[in-house]
């Protein structure tokens, strides 16, 4: 699990609430200062908010983590840091979203994914809580807001551009097969069954990826065909690498001699 909030009682479970896989990650909400730089990944410029004169789509509470969240995927969090207790309490009280952003080079990425709290799974006497959340929609940060104890940003929400080239079924099937190949190789990890009816199935399949930089690339991509193509190329290479690693692990206890496996 991951990071920080405060207890509110009577939070209802939603029908969409699933038992999410527990995230075993070292990605605690890093102690990002309020003047943290936003690492430009898409935007030409970033400015800090100093007044209320300009408002893109919304001012969104930001939760910097060492991971990338995708729309309609689960993220369980353990909330313990005071400023994030405050943030999550306000989200619960007002039914607000909060933004999950990747920490990069002592700053944060300019693109993230908002999350909604499905339910409070457990509360503690000291105000800590375990919550279950689901990714909702992607956003770009236009500027930072320093009026709260936690980091906030003026954001603009976005979705995919119109894609003139539909993704070939063969490529989709290759990406799906790649996901299941990776999941079979990671039998000790609790990877979920992807929702194959998701209109952006790429985000479902991307749950098998551990490389946060590649995940960020997929999050920023503006077409489903581009993401599917990247996944269809990525999964076979990753599966072959994992098979080779497992092959060497089984040989090392014997005599240290190994014959190289083919690359695919």
mmCIF file of C-alpha atoms in Angstrom, residues 3-8 11 29 61-63 65 75 77-100 115-117 120 127 129 131 133 150:
data_model
loop_
_atom_site.group_PDB
_atom_site.id
_atom_site.type_symbol
_atom_site.label_atom_id
_atom_site.label_comp_id
_atom_site.label_asym_id
_atom_site.label_seq_id
_atom_site.Cartn_x
_atom_site.Cartn_y
_atom_site.Cartn_z
ATOM 1 C CA UNK A 3 0.294 6.964 1.473
ATOM 2 C CA UNK A 4 -1.512 9.486 3.759
ATOM 3 C CA UNK A 5 -5.054 10.837 5.003
ATOM 4 C CA UNK A 6 -7.524 11.068 7.898
ATOM 5 C CA UNK A 7 -10.532 9.060 9.021
ATOM 6 C CA UNK A 8 -14.072 9.825 7.989
ATOM 7 C CA UNK A 11 -18.136 6.393 3.695
ATOM 8 C CA UNK A 29 4.289 10.360 -0.888
ATOM 9 C CA UNK A 61 -4.887 18.534 -4.795
ATOM 10 C CA UNK A 62 -1.707 16.781 -5.893
ATOM 11 C CA UNK A 63 -0.322 13.585 -4.384
ATOM 12 C CA UNK A 65 4.211 9.306 -5.655
ATOM 13 C CA UNK A 75 -4.751 2.048 -6.216
ATOM 14 C CA UNK A 77 -3.277 3.788 -0.246
ATOM 15 C CA UNK A 78 -2.201 3.998 3.384
ATOM 16 C CA UNK A 79 -2.530 7.620 4.481
ATOM 17 C CA UNK A 80 -0.338 8.717 7.376
ATOM 18 C CA UNK A 81 1.392 12.042 6.719
ATOM 19 C CA UNK A 82 -0.419 15.025 8.269
ATOM 20 C CA UNK A 83 -0.764 17.149 5.147
ATOM 21 C CA UNK A 84 -2.188 14.217 3.209
ATOM 22 C CA UNK A 85 -4.567 13.367 6.036
ATOM 23 C CA UNK A 86 -5.910 16.880 5.566
ATOM 24 C CA UNK A 87 -6.059 16.464 1.799
ATOM 25 C CA UNK A 88 -7.929 13.170 1.897
ATOM 26 C CA UNK A 89 -10.345 14.399 4.566
ATOM 27 C CA UNK A 90 -11.269 17.305 2.330
ATOM 28 C CA UNK A 91 -11.664 14.992 -0.662
ATOM 29 C CA UNK A 92 -13.939 12.709 1.346
ATOM 30 C CA UNK A 93 -16.017 15.542 2.760
ATOM 31 C CA UNK A 94 -16.491 17.246 -0.605
ATOM 32 C CA UNK A 95 -16.465 14.248 -2.949
ATOM 33 C CA UNK A 96 -13.399 15.657 -4.706
ATOM 34 C CA UNK A 97 -10.786 13.973 -6.808
ATOM 35 C CA UNK A 98 -7.081 14.245 -6.091
ATOM 36 C CA UNK A 99 -4.236 14.017 -8.567
ATOM 37 C CA UNK A 100 -1.565 11.320 -8.562
ATOM 38 C CA UNK A 115 -8.261 9.444 -8.511
ATOM 39 C CA UNK A 116 -11.545 9.039 -6.706
ATOM 40 C CA UNK A 117 -11.848 7.463 -3.281
ATOM 41 C CA UNK A 120 -12.241 3.893 3.475
ATOM 42 C CA UNK A 127 -5.995 9.542 12.068
ATOM 43 C CA UNK A 129 -6.414 5.383 7.164
ATOM 44 C CA UNK A 131 -8.361 3.835 1.406
ATOM 45 C CA UNK A 133 -9.113 4.500 -4.918
ATOM 46 C CA UNK A 150 -0.252 20.298 0.543
#
